[in-house]
Coordinates of C-alpha atoms in Angstrom, one line a residue:
Chain R
M577 CA 5.1 5.8 64.0
S578 CA 7.3 3.3 62.8
K579 CA 3.8 1.4 61.7
N580 CA 2.5 3.9 60.2
A581 CA 5.6 3.6 58.3
Q582 CA 5.5 0.5 57.2
N583 CA 1.6 0.4 56.5
N584 CA 2.4 3.1 53.9
A585 CA 5.5 1.0 52.8
A586 CA 3.2 -1.7 52.1
L587 CA 0.6 0.4 50.6
K588 CA 3.2 1.9 48.1
G589 CA 3.9 0.3 45.1
H590 CA 1.7 -2.5 44.8
S591 CA 0.5 -1.6 42.2
L592 CA 0.4 -4.1 38.2
W593 CA 3.6 -2.8 37.8
S594 CA 5.1 -3.1 40.8
D595 CA 3.5 -6.5 41.6
A596 CA 4.7 -7.2 38.0
W597 CA 8.8 -6.4 38.6
I598 CA 8.4 -8.2 41.1
R599 CA 7.3 -11.3 39.5
L600 CA 9.9 -10.1 36.8
K601 CA 12.7 -10.1 39.3
K602 CA 12.5 -13.6 40.0
N603 CA 12.4 -15.4 36.9
H604 CA 16.2 -16.0 36.3
M605 CA 15.8 -16.3 32.4
A606 CA 13.4 -13.4 32.5
M607 CA 16.0 -10.6 33.5
I608 CA 19.0 -13.0 32.2
S609 CA 17.5 -12.1 28.4
L610 CA 16.2 -8.6 29.8
V611 CA 21.0 -7.9 30.8
V612 CA 21.7 -9.6 27.1
L613 CA 18.7 -7.2 25.2
L614 CA 20.2 -4.1 27.0
I615 CA 24.0 -5.3 26.2
I616 CA 23.3 -6.0 22.5
G617 CA 21.2 -2.8 22.1
T618 CA 24.1 -1.1 24.1
L619 CA 27.0 -3.0 21.7
C620 CA 24.5 -1.9 17.6
F621 CA 23.3 2.2 19.4
I622 CA 26.1 3.2 20.7
I623 CA 29.4 1.7 19.9
P624 CA 28.7 2.3 15.8
A625 CA 28.9 6.1 17.2
F626 CA 33.2 5.4 17.8
S627 CA 35.7 5.9 15.1
F628 CA 37.0 3.3 16.2
I629 CA 34.5 0.7 14.5
P630 CA 35.2 1.6 10.8
D631 CA 32.0 2.2 7.9
P632 CA 30.3 -1.5 7.6
N633 CA 30.1 -1.0 3.7
T634 CA 33.9 0.4 2.8
Q635 CA 35.3 -2.6 1.1
N636 CA 39.0 -3.2 0.5
L637 CA 39.8 -5.9 -2.1
N638 CA 43.0 -6.3 -0.5
N639 CA 41.8 -7.8 2.2
T640 CA 39.3 -10.6 2.2
F641 CA 38.6 -13.0 4.4
Q642 CA 41.0 -12.1 7.1
D643 CA 41.3 -13.5 10.4
P644 CA 40.6 -11.8 13.3
S645 CA 42.7 -9.5 14.9
G646 CA 43.3 -6.6 16.7
N647 CA 42.3 -3.9 13.0
H648 CA 39.2 -6.3 13.1
L649 CA 38.0 -7.7 16.2
L650 CA 36.1 -10.3 14.0
G651 CA 38.1 -10.2 10.7
T652 CA 36.7 -8.9 7.5
D653 CA 34.3 -11.0 5.1
Q654 CA 34.9 -11.4 0.8
S655 CA 34.7 -7.7 0.5
G656 CA 37.5 -6.5 3.4
R657 CA 34.8 -5.5 5.1
D658 CA 35.1 -4.9 8.6
L659 CA 32.3 -7.7 9.9
L660 CA 31.9 -6.6 13.2
A661 CA 30.7 -3.2 12.0
R662 CA 28.6 -4.7 10.1
L663 CA 27.3 -7.1 12.4
L664 CA 26.8 -3.8 14.5
Y665 CA 25.0 -1.9 11.9
G666 CA 23.2 -5.2 10.7
G667 CA 22.1 -5.3 13.6
Q668 CA 20.6 -1.0 14.2
I669 CA 18.2 -2.2 11.3
S670 CA 17.0 -5.7 12.5
L671 CA 16.4 -4.2 15.5
L672 CA 14.4 -1.3 14.6
V673 CA 12.7 -3.6 11.9
G674 CA 11.3 -5.5 15.0
L675 CA 10.6 -2.6 16.6
V676 CA 9.1 0.1 14.4
A677 CA 6.6 -2.1 12.6
T678 CA 5.9 -3.3 16.2
T679 CA 5.1 0.3 17.2
V680 CA 2.9 -0.1 13.7
S681 CA 1.1 -2.4 14.6
V682 CA 0.3 -2.3 18.1
I683 CA -1.4 1.3 17.1
I684 CA -2.5 -0.2 14.1
G685 CA -4.4 -3.1 15.8
L686 CA -5.2 -1.8 19.0
S687 CA -7.1 0.8 17.5
Y688 CA -8.9 -2.1 15.2
G689 CA -10.1 -4.1 17.6
A690 CA -10.6 -1.5 20.7
I691 CA -13.1 -0.5 18.0
A692 CA -14.8 -3.1 17.0
G693 CA -14.6 -4.7 20.7
Y694 CA -16.7 -1.5 21.7
A695 CA -18.6 -0.7 18.8
G696 CA -20.1 -4.4 18.9
G697 CA -23.3 -5.6 17.0
K698 CA -23.1 -5.8 13.4
T699 CA -20.2 -3.5 12.9
D700 CA -17.9 -5.4 15.2
S701 CA -18.7 -8.5 13.4
I702 CA -18.1 -7.1 9.9
M703 CA -14.4 -5.8 11.2
M704 CA -13.8 -9.1 12.7
R705 CA -14.8 -11.0 8.7
I706 CA -12.3 -8.3 7.1
V707 CA -9.3 -10.2 10.3
D708 CA -10.6 -13.4 9.2
I709 CA -9.9 -13.7 5.6
L710 CA -6.5 -10.9 6.1
Y711 CA -5.5 -13.6 8.5
G712 CA -5.6 -16.5 5.8
L713 CA -3.1 -15.1 3.3
P714 CA 0.0 -16.0 3.9
F715 CA 1.9 -14.0 5.8
L716 CA 5.2 -13.2 3.2
V717 CA 3.4 -12.8 0.0
L718 CA 1.2 -10.1 1.1
V719 CA 4.6 -8.0 2.4
I720 CA 6.4 -9.7 -0.4
L721 CA 3.8 -7.7 -2.9
F722 CA 3.1 -4.6 -0.7
S723 CA 7.1 -4.1 0.3
L724 CA 7.9 -4.1 -3.6
L725 CA 4.6 -2.1 -4.4
I726 CA 5.9 0.5 -2.1
S727 CA 9.5 0.5 -3.0
E728 CA 9.5 2.0 -6.0
H729 CA 6.9 4.9 -4.4
A730 CA 9.7 5.1 -1.7
K731 CA 12.2 6.4 -4.4
D732 CA 10.2 9.1 -5.9
L733 CA 10.2 10.1 -1.9
T734 CA 13.7 9.9 -1.8
E735 CA 14.7 12.0 -5.2
S736 CA 12.4 14.8 -3.6
L737 CA 14.5 14.4 -0.1
I738 CA 17.6 14.5 -1.8
N739 CA 16.5 17.7 -3.7
R740 CA 15.7 19.3 -0.6
W741 CA 18.3 19.0 2.1
P742 CA 21.0 17.9 -0.4
D743 CA 23.7 17.6 2.7
H744 CA 21.6 14.4 4.2
E745 CA 21.6 12.0 0.9
V746 CA 23.4 9.4 2.8
V747 CA 21.0 9.0 5.8
I748 CA 18.1 9.7 3.7
K749 CA 19.4 6.8 1.4
K750 CA 19.6 3.7 4.6
L751 CA 16.8 4.9 6.1
I752 CA 14.1 5.3 2.9
N753 CA 15.4 1.9 1.8
L754 CA 14.0 0.8 5.6
V755 CA 10.4 2.4 4.6
P756 CA 8.6 -0.3 2.2
L757 CA 10.0 -3.1 5.0
F758 CA 8.7 -0.7 8.4
V759 CA 5.5 -0.5 6.8
A760 CA 4.7 -4.0 5.1
I761 CA 5.3 -5.6 7.8
G762 CA 3.4 -3.5 10.9
A763 CA 0.3 -3.0 7.9
L764 CA -0.3 -6.7 7.7
G765 CA 0.9 -7.7 11.2
W766 CA -1.6 -6.3 13.6
L767 CA -4.6 -9.7 13.3
T768 CA -3.7 -10.9 16.0
M769 CA -3.1 -8.0 18.2
A770 CA -6.4 -6.7 16.8
R771 CA -8.1 -9.7 18.2
V772 CA -6.0 -9.9 21.4
A773 CA -7.7 -6.0 22.1
R774 CA -11.0 -6.4 21.2
A775 CA -10.9 -9.6 23.4
Q776 CA -9.9 -7.2 26.4
V777 CA -12.4 -4.8 25.4
I778 CA -15.3 -6.5 25.1
S779 CA -14.0 -8.6 28.7
L780 CA -13.1 -5.2 29.7
K781 CA -16.5 -3.0 28.8
K782 CA -19.0 -5.1 30.6
Q783 CA -17.4 -3.9 33.9
E784 CA -19.0 -1.6 36.2
F785 CA -15.6 1.2 35.6
V786 CA -17.4 1.7 32.5
E787 CA -20.7 1.6 33.7
A788 CA -20.0 4.2 35.8
A789 CA -18.7 6.4 33.3
V790 CA -21.1 5.7 30.5
S791 CA -23.7 7.0 33.4
L792 CA -21.2 10.1 33.8
G793 CA -21.6 11.4 29.9
L794 CA -18.9 11.1 29.1
S795 CA -18.3 10.5 25.3
H796 CA -17.8 7.3 23.7
P797 CA -13.8 7.9 22.4
K798 CA -13.1 9.5 25.8
I799 CA -14.3 6.6 28.0
L800 CA -12.5 4.1 25.3
L801 CA -8.5 6.2 25.3
R802 CA -9.4 7.5 29.3
H803 CA -11.0 4.7 31.2
I804 CA -10.9 1.1 28.5
I805 CA -7.9 1.5 26.7
P806 CA -5.2 2.2 30.3
N807 CA -6.8 -1.2 32.2
M808 CA -5.7 -3.3 29.2
L809 CA -2.1 -2.5 28.3
G810 CA -0.7 -5.4 30.2
P811 CA -1.4 -8.1 27.5
I812 CA -1.0 -5.7 24.8
I813 CA 2.7 -5.2 26.0
V814 CA 3.5 -8.9 26.5
Y815 CA 1.8 -10.1 23.4
A816 CA 4.1 -6.5 21.4
T817 CA 6.8 -8.4 23.1
L818 CA 6.4 -11.5 21.8
T819 CA 5.6 -10.0 18.0
V820 CA 8.8 -8.5 18.1
P821 CA 11.7 -11.3 17.6
G822 CA 8.3 -12.3 15.0
F823 CA 9.4 -9.2 13.0
V824 CA 12.9 -8.9 13.1
L825 CA 12.9 -12.5 12.2
T826 CA 10.4 -11.4 8.9
E827 CA 13.1 -8.9 7.6
A828 CA 15.8 -11.3 8.5
T829 CA 13.8 -13.9 5.7
L830 CA 13.3 -10.9 3.3
S831 CA 16.8 -9.6 3.2
F832 CA 17.9 -13.6 3.2
L833 CA 16.0 -14.2 0.0
G834 CA 16.7 -10.8 -1.9
L835 CA 14.1 -8.9 -0.9
G836 CA 14.4 -7.0 2.2
V837 CA 17.1 -4.5 3.2
E838 CA 19.5 -4.2 -0.3
S839 CA 23.4 -4.8 -0.1
P840 CA 25.5 -3.3 0.0
N841 CA 23.7 -2.1 3.1
S842 CA 24.2 -4.7 6.3
S843 CA 21.4 -6.5 7.9
W844 CA 21.1 -9.9 10.4
G845 CA 19.2 -11.1 7.6
I846 CA 22.4 -9.9 5.6
L847 CA 25.2 -10.9 7.1
L848 CA 23.3 -14.2 7.1
S849 CA 22.4 -15.1 3.3
E850 CA 26.2 -13.8 3.3
G851 CA 27.6 -16.2 5.6
A852 CA 26.1 -19.3 4.2
N853 CA 28.0 -18.7 1.1
Y854 CA 30.9 -19.1 2.9
M855 CA 30.4 -22.0 6.0
E856 CA 32.7 -24.2 4.3
T857 CA 35.8 -22.3 3.9
Y858 CA 35.1 -19.6 6.3
P859 CA 32.5 -20.9 9.2
R860 CA 33.4 -17.4 11.3
L861 CA 30.9 -15.6 8.8
L862 CA 27.5 -17.2 9.5
I863 CA 28.6 -18.9 13.0
I864 CA 28.9 -15.3 14.3
P865 CA 26.3 -13.5 13.2
S866 CA 23.8 -16.6 13.1
I867 CA 24.6 -16.7 17.7
T868 CA 24.0 -12.5 17.9
F869 CA 20.6 -12.9 15.6
S870 CA 19.6 -17.1 17.9
L871 CA 20.5 -15.2 20.3
T872 CA 18.2 -11.5 20.4
L873 CA 15.9 -13.7 19.4
F874 CA 16.0 -16.0 22.1
A875 CA 16.0 -13.2 24.4
L876 CA 13.2 -11.7 23.1
N877 CA 11.3 -14.5 23.1
F878 CA 12.1 -15.5 27.5
L879 CA 11.6 -12.3 28.1
G880 CA 8.4 -12.0 26.4
D881 CA 7.7 -14.9 28.2
G882 CA 8.3 -13.9 31.2
L883 CA 6.5 -11.2 30.7
R884 CA 3.2 -12.7 29.9
D885 CA 3.8 -15.0 33.7
A886 CA 4.4 -11.7 35.6
L887 CA 1.4 -9.7 34.4
D888 CA -1.1 -11.6 33.9
P889 CA -0.4 -14.8 37.2
K890 CA -3.4 -16.7 35.6
A891 CA -2.0 -17.4 32.6
A892 CA 1.0 -19.0 33.7
K893 CA 0.7 -22.8 33.1
D894 CA 2.3 -23.7 36.2
Chain V
M977 CA -21.6 -31.4 10.8
L978 CA -22.1 -30.9 7.5
H979 CA -23.7 -27.8 7.1
T980 CA -20.9 -26.6 8.7
I981 CA -18.3 -28.2 6.7
I982 CA -20.5 -27.1 3.5
S983 CA -20.9 -23.9 4.7
R984 CA -17.1 -23.6 5.7
L985 CA -15.8 -24.9 2.0
L986 CA -17.8 -21.5 1.2
Q987 CA -16.0 -19.5 2.9
G988 CA -13.3 -20.6 2.0
I989 CA -13.3 -20.4 -1.9
A990 CA -14.6 -16.8 -0.7
V991 CA -11.1 -16.4 0.9
V992 CA -9.0 -17.8 -2.1
F993 CA -10.7 -15.2 -4.0
C994 CA -10.6 -12.4 -2.1
L995 CA -7.0 -13.1 -1.7
L996 CA -6.8 -13.6 -5.6
L997 CA -8.2 -10.3 -6.0
I998 CA -5.9 -8.8 -3.9
T999 CA -3.0 -10.3 -5.7
F1000 CA -3.9 -10.1 -8.9
V1001 CA -4.7 -6.1 -8.1
L1002 CA -0.6 -5.3 -5.7
V1003 CA 1.1 -7.3 -9.2
R1004 CA -0.6 -5.3 -11.3
L1005 CA 0.3 -1.6 -9.7
M1006 CA 4.0 -3.3 -9.0
P1007 CA 6.2 -1.1 -11.7
G1008 CA 7.5 -3.0 -14.7
D1009 CA 5.4 -5.9 -16.0
P1010 CA 6.4 -9.5 -17.0
F1011 CA 8.2 -8.1 -20.6
S1012 CA 10.1 -5.8 -19.2
G1013 CA 13.2 -7.8 -17.2
E1014 CA 16.6 -8.0 -18.4
K1015 CA 16.1 -9.7 -22.1
A1016 CA 15.0 -6.0 -23.5
H1017 CA 13.1 -6.8 -26.5
S1018 CA 11.7 -4.1 -29.0
A1019 CA 8.8 -1.7 -27.9
H1020 CA 6.7 -3.6 -31.1
I1021 CA 7.2 -7.3 -30.0
I1022 CA 6.7 -6.2 -26.6
Q1023 CA 3.6 -4.7 -27.2
K1024 CA 2.4 -8.0 -29.3
N1025 CA 3.2 -10.7 -26.2
K1026 CA 0.8 -7.7 -24.0
E1027 CA -1.7 -8.1 -26.9
R1028 CA -1.5 -12.6 -26.3
F1029 CA -1.6 -11.7 -22.2
H1030 CA -4.3 -9.7 -22.7
L1031 CA -2.3 -7.0 -20.8
D1032 CA -3.3 -4.1 -22.3
Q1033 CA -7.1 -4.2 -21.4
S1034 CA -8.9 -3.0 -18.4
Y1035 CA -8.2 -4.9 -15.0
V1036 CA -11.9 -5.6 -15.0
R1037 CA -11.4 -7.5 -18.4
Q1038 CA -8.2 -9.1 -17.4
F1039 CA -10.1 -11.0 -14.6
S1040 CA -12.8 -11.8 -16.2
V1041 CA -11.1 -13.8 -18.7
Y1042 CA -8.3 -14.9 -16.0
L1043 CA -11.6 -16.4 -14.3
G1044 CA -12.8 -17.6 -18.2
F1045 CA -9.2 -19.6 -18.2
L1046 CA -10.0 -20.6 -14.6
A1047 CA -13.2 -21.6 -15.5
R1048 CA -12.3 -23.8 -18.0
G1049 CA -9.8 -26.1 -15.8
E1050 CA -5.9 -23.7 -17.0
M1051 CA -4.0 -21.1 -15.0
G1052 CA -3.4 -19.2 -18.5
D1053 CA 0.7 -19.0 -19.6
S1054 CA 3.6 -18.3 -17.7
P1055 CA 4.6 -14.8 -19.7
V1056 CA 7.7 -15.3 -19.0
K1057 CA 8.5 -18.9 -18.5
E1058 CA 6.4 -19.6 -22.0
Q1059 CA 4.3 -23.1 -20.4
P1060 CA 1.3 -23.3 -19.0
V1061 CA 1.2 -22.5 -15.2
T1062 CA -0.7 -25.9 -13.9
K1063 CA 1.8 -27.6 -15.9
I1064 CA 4.6 -25.7 -14.1
I1065 CA 2.7 -26.9 -10.9
K1066 CA 2.1 -30.3 -11.5
H1067 CA 6.1 -30.4 -12.0
S1068 CA 7.4 -28.2 -8.6
F1069 CA 4.1 -29.8 -6.2
P1070 CA 5.1 -32.5 -5.2
A1071 CA 8.3 -32.1 -3.7
S1072 CA 6.5 -28.8 -2.0
L1073 CA 4.5 -31.0 -0.6
I1074 CA 6.4 -34.2 0.7
L1075 CA 8.8 -31.8 2.1
G1076 CA 5.3 -30.5 4.4
I1077 CA 4.4 -34.4 4.9
A1078 CA 8.3 -34.6 6.9
G1079 CA 8.3 -31.6 7.4
I1080 CA 5.3 -31.7 9.7
S1081 CA 5.6 -36.0 10.9
I1082 CA 8.6 -35.1 12.5
A1083 CA 7.5 -31.8 14.1
I1084 CA 4.5 -34.0 15.1
L1085 CA 6.5 -37.2 15.8
I1086 CA 9.1 -35.0 18.3
G1087 CA 6.9 -32.2 19.5
I1088 CA 3.7 -33.8 21.0
P1089 CA 5.9 -36.3 23.0
A1090 CA 8.1 -33.5 23.9
G1091 CA 5.7 -31.7 25.2
I1092 CA 3.7 -34.2 27.0
L1093 CA 6.7 -35.5 28.9
S1094 CA 7.7 -32.1 30.0
A1095 CA 3.8 -31.4 31.7
L1096 CA 3.9 -35.3 33.7
K1097 CA 6.8 -34.0 34.7
K1098 CA 6.5 -30.5 35.5
N1099 CA 9.2 -28.0 36.7
S1100 CA 12.1 -31.1 37.4
Y1101 CA 15.6 -31.2 34.7
I1102 CA 13.6 -32.6 31.7
D1103 CA 11.1 -30.0 32.0
Y1104 CA 13.6 -27.3 31.9
G1105 CA 15.9 -28.9 29.7
T1106 CA 13.1 -29.3 27.3
M1107 CA 12.1 -26.0 27.2
V1108 CA 14.6 -24.3 26.6
V1109 CA 15.6 -26.8 23.4
A1110 CA 11.8 -25.5 22.2
M1111 CA 12.7 -21.4 22.7
A1112 CA 15.5 -22.3 20.5
G1113 CA 14.3 -24.2 18.1
I1114 CA 11.8 -21.0 18.3
S1115 CA 14.2 -18.8 18.1
I1116 CA 16.6 -20.2 16.0
P1117 CA 15.6 -19.8 11.9
S1118 CA 15.3 -21.9 9.2
F1119 CA 18.0 -20.6 7.3
V1120 CA 20.4 -20.5 9.8
I1121 CA 20.3 -24.3 10.9
A1122 CA 19.7 -25.1 7.0
P1123 CA 23.2 -24.3 6.2
L1124 CA 25.4 -25.8 9.4
L1125 CA 24.1 -28.8 9.5
A1126 CA 24.3 -28.8 5.5
G1127 CA 27.9 -27.9 6.3
Q1128 CA 28.6 -30.1 9.2
V1129 CA 26.0 -33.3 8.6
A1130 CA 25.7 -34.0 5.8
T1131 CA 29.6 -33.5 4.7
R1132 CA 31.1 -36.2 7.7
I1133 CA 27.4 -39.0 6.5
P1134 CA 28.4 -40.4 3.6
F1135 CA 24.9 -40.7 1.9
L1136 CA 23.0 -37.7 3.3
K1137 CA 24.3 -35.0 0.4
I1138 CA 24.1 -31.2 0.7
A1139 CA 21.5 -30.4 -1.6
G1140 CA 19.8 -32.2 -3.9
W1141 CA 16.6 -33.7 -4.5
G1142 CA 17.4 -37.6 -5.5
D1143 CA 16.3 -40.7 -3.7
P1144 CA 14.0 -40.4 0.1
F1145 CA 17.7 -40.0 1.5
D1146 CA 18.3 -36.5 0.1
W1147 CA 14.3 -35.7 2.1
I1148 CA 15.6 -35.9 5.7
L1149 CA 18.6 -32.9 6.2
P1150 CA 15.4 -30.6 4.9
A1151 CA 12.4 -32.1 6.6
I1152 CA 14.4 -31.9 9.9
T1153 CA 15.1 -28.6 8.9
L1154 CA 11.8 -27.6 8.2
G1155 CA 10.1 -29.3 10.7
L1156 CA 12.2 -28.4 13.7
G1157 CA 11.0 -25.0 14.7
T1158 CA 7.0 -26.1 14.5
A1159 CA 8.6 -29.0 16.7
A1160 CA 9.6 -26.6 19.7
Y1161 CA 5.8 -24.6 19.0
L1162 CA 4.3 -27.7 18.9
A1163 CA 6.0 -29.2 22.5
R1164 CA 5.5 -26.0 23.9
I1165 CA 1.6 -25.9 23.5
T1166 CA 1.3 -29.3 24.0
R1167 CA 3.1 -29.1 27.5
G1168 CA 0.2 -25.9 28.0
G1169 CA -2.4 -28.4 27.2
M1170 CA -2.0 -31.0 28.9
L1171 CA -0.6 -29.1 32.2
E1172 CA -4.0 -27.6 32.0
V1173 CA -6.4 -30.9 31.7
L1174 CA -3.8 -33.0 34.1
N1175 CA -5.4 -30.3 37.0
Q1176 CA -8.6 -31.8 36.6
D1177 CA -11.1 -33.4 39.0
Y1178 CA -11.6 -36.3 36.1
I1179 CA -8.4 -36.7 36.2
R1180 CA -7.9 -36.5 39.6
T1181 CA -10.3 -39.0 39.8
A1182 CA -9.0 -42.1 37.5
H1183 CA -6.2 -41.5 39.7
A1184 CA -8.6 -42.0 42.7
K1185 CA -10.1 -45.0 41.3
G1186 CA -6.9 -47.0 41.1
V1187 CA -6.1 -46.1 37.5
R1188 CA -2.7 -47.0 36.9
P1189 CA -0.8 -43.9 36.0
L1190 CA 0.0 -44.9 32.3
I1191 CA -3.7 -45.5 31.8
V1192 CA -4.8 -42.2 32.8
V1193 CA -2.3 -40.7 30.5
T1194 CA -2.2 -42.6 27.5
K1195 CA -6.8 -43.0 27.8
H1196 CA -7.8 -39.5 29.8
A1197 CA -5.3 -37.2 30.1
I1198 CA -4.4 -37.4 26.1
R1199 CA -7.3 -36.6 24.5
G1200 CA -7.8 -33.4 26.2
G1201 CA -4.6 -32.6 26.9
I1202 CA -4.2 -32.8 22.8
I1203 CA -6.2 -30.5 22.0
P1204 CA -4.7 -27.5 20.9
A1205 CA -1.8 -28.8 19.5
I1206 CA -4.4 -30.1 16.5
A1207 CA -6.0 -26.5 16.4
Y1208 CA -1.9 -26.0 15.5
V1209 CA -1.3 -28.5 13.7
G1210 CA -3.3 -27.8 10.4
P1211 CA -2.3 -23.8 10.0
A1212 CA 1.2 -25.2 11.2
F1213 CA 1.0 -28.2 7.7
A1214 CA -0.2 -25.3 5.2
A1215 CA 2.3 -22.9 7.3
L1216 CA 4.8 -26.0 6.1
I1217 CA 4.6 -25.8 2.3
T1218 CA 3.9 -22.4 1.4
G1219 CA 6.5 -21.3 3.8
S1220 CA 9.4 -23.8 2.8
F1221 CA 11.2 -21.5 -0.3
I1222 CA 13.5 -21.0 2.2
I1223 CA 14.5 -24.4 2.6
E1224 CA 14.2 -25.0 -1.0
T1225 CA 16.6 -22.3 -2.0
I1226 CA 19.1 -23.9 0.5
F1227 CA 19.0 -27.5 -0.1
Q1228 CA 18.1 -26.8 -4.1
I1229 CA 14.9 -28.7 -4.2
P1230 CA 12.8 -28.3 -6.9
G1231 CA 9.6 -27.0 -4.9
M1232 CA 6.9 -24.5 -5.8
G1233 CA 8.6 -21.8 -3.1
Q1234 CA 11.3 -20.9 -5.3
H1235 CA 8.4 -20.0 -8.8
F1236 CA 6.4 -18.7 -6.1
V1237 CA 9.6 -16.1 -4.9
N1238 CA 11.2 -15.4 -8.5
A1239 CA 7.4 -14.8 -10.2
T1240 CA 7.4 -11.7 -7.7
K1241 CA 10.6 -11.0 -8.7
D1242 CA 9.8 -11.3 -12.5
R1243 CA 6.3 -9.6 -12.2
D1244 CA 5.5 -13.2 -13.4
Y1245 CA 1.9 -12.5 -12.7
F1246 CA 0.0 -15.5 -14.4
L1247 CA 2.5 -18.1 -12.0
L1248 CA 2.5 -16.1 -9.2
Q1249 CA -1.4 -16.0 -9.6
G1250 CA -1.9 -19.8 -10.1
V1251 CA 0.8 -20.3 -6.4
V1252 CA -1.1 -18.2 -4.0
I1253 CA -4.8 -20.0 -5.4
L1254 CA -3.2 -22.9 -5.0
F1255 CA -1.6 -21.4 -1.1
G1256 CA -4.9 -19.9 -0.6
T1257 CA -7.3 -24.0 -1.2
L1258 CA -4.2 -25.2 0.8
I1259 CA -3.9 -23.1 4.2
V1260 CA -8.8 -23.8 3.6
F1261 CA -8.1 -26.9 3.7
A1262 CA -5.5 -27.5 6.7
N1263 CA -7.7 -25.2 9.1
L1264 CA -10.9 -27.2 7.7
A1265 CA -9.4 -30.4 8.3
A1266 CA -7.5 -29.4 12.3
D1267 CA -11.3 -28.3 12.4
I1268 CA -12.9 -31.3 11.7
A1269 CA -10.2 -33.4 13.3
L1270 CA -11.6 -30.9 17.0
V1271 CA -15.1 -32.0 17.1
M1272 CA -14.2 -35.7 16.8
L1273 CA -11.8 -35.3 19.4
N1274 CA -13.8 -33.6 21.6
P1275 CA -17.8 -33.9 22.4
R1276 CA -18.5 -30.8 23.7
L1277 CA -18.5 -29.1 20.5
R1278 CA -20.0 -31.4 18.9
N1279 CA -23.7 -30.1 17.3

């Protein structure tokens, strides 16, 4: 009886995912990163809902450059705005851009790469030449052009949305501001994902279980969606995790240059660029956002590395 | 080999052409034009200006006029700055090039030795320390490092300035800022490549023959282990030059980056097209150079 139970226990929980989780748990840096990210995520998305965090955009010119105190835990900035509130709301935006743009790029890249790899032949080589050309283009040039282009159309969209739901004007304005960034970064960031997905499909489609599916007479879309794609999620998830920090950085770079999220709204890129103006007089305004931002990227990168080692032990270089 | 290089160059021309075409259309699809900026002119003058730059004509016609410019080795005049684009580029490109070369040199000098050391001392504190520092180098963006370096280092060392581009001392801080991220990537890639090679049979053979460990590493392991790093250096160099505008802004360097960003903001069609052609060509050449270097290092890739 007890032997049977042991066998059950041994059989249970040995899927790819639970194996990966066991390996991930042994990776201290990755686990610390996971905890750090959970903390930062909780702080950014849950704490601002409570009323003791002031509005991040309300200026108070009698109250500028206040040192940290009971009223303002991290002090105030050059316009008397609460730095903690701006940091948390800015974090929401930066993290959202990273997550949404990654989702967009996974959807585009996965479909494109999977179709190219599955179709093979001429279709494949034409589709991949297009990817090669897009690869040659400077990413930021295109993102800037693209997001400026979309942002004009977004203005029309804003007006029609506000006309329809006048009560939600503030929320609509805040979110529409981000759409160009989401779309531009996601729409151009899928290239590597397409290559990863294509390579996976090519190696999977020659395997017996796919042959079995073909001989059973399943349709191509069904084979792709039900049999091939579920088997390649590991590498895709790993690459997606490593993409998030890249996109967060792109958002910050664009905002830093004045081409991303627009002031007075807050994002980590905006806080860094505003803080850089006061680095000699009030270094706090630069250092606090810098630490938060770098810590987040640090954790995301370490978690991505850890996931790669956990899901694909062969790729781990030690 | 020559055949490959020529076909790659032709492909490169096609890539730059596509890039130009995409830029050309996108920048014209954007609302506004070079004359709708802050200095508002009368409709009459705007019309005159548009005629002067052929902007009142169809896209196809505009594009063929522009290709005509290129065929004569010109890039048209910047409608905003009222100067030939070639002249603007000639004035600003040297600074970007120096910055890029200095940045990639720092990246190579720090990144590759760090990666090799890390691989040789695998799973030691040296390895962990190097890799954590490298991860920090990847995670901390240049626009965080730059103000901190300028504020905390430049103010303490007499011959370093917070910003400016006069004498070679002014190259130091921007080049460090620019090169650090790349150095971090290089260290990680070199480590991976070296570990792969160090496990191979021919390295064990060399050790077994009694070759001194230092010679095994320098003569046998590095040649193979450095290949992924070389493949990365080419594109990284192009990325450093095309992506240095943040550092140019912070350190007030008169390079191409500012033109690139401002031309986009001002709808300065001709300047943007010129910068994009230059950047695209650079990327093509950097990739080609990296591929040639790879073939030279790796005999298996020949013929």
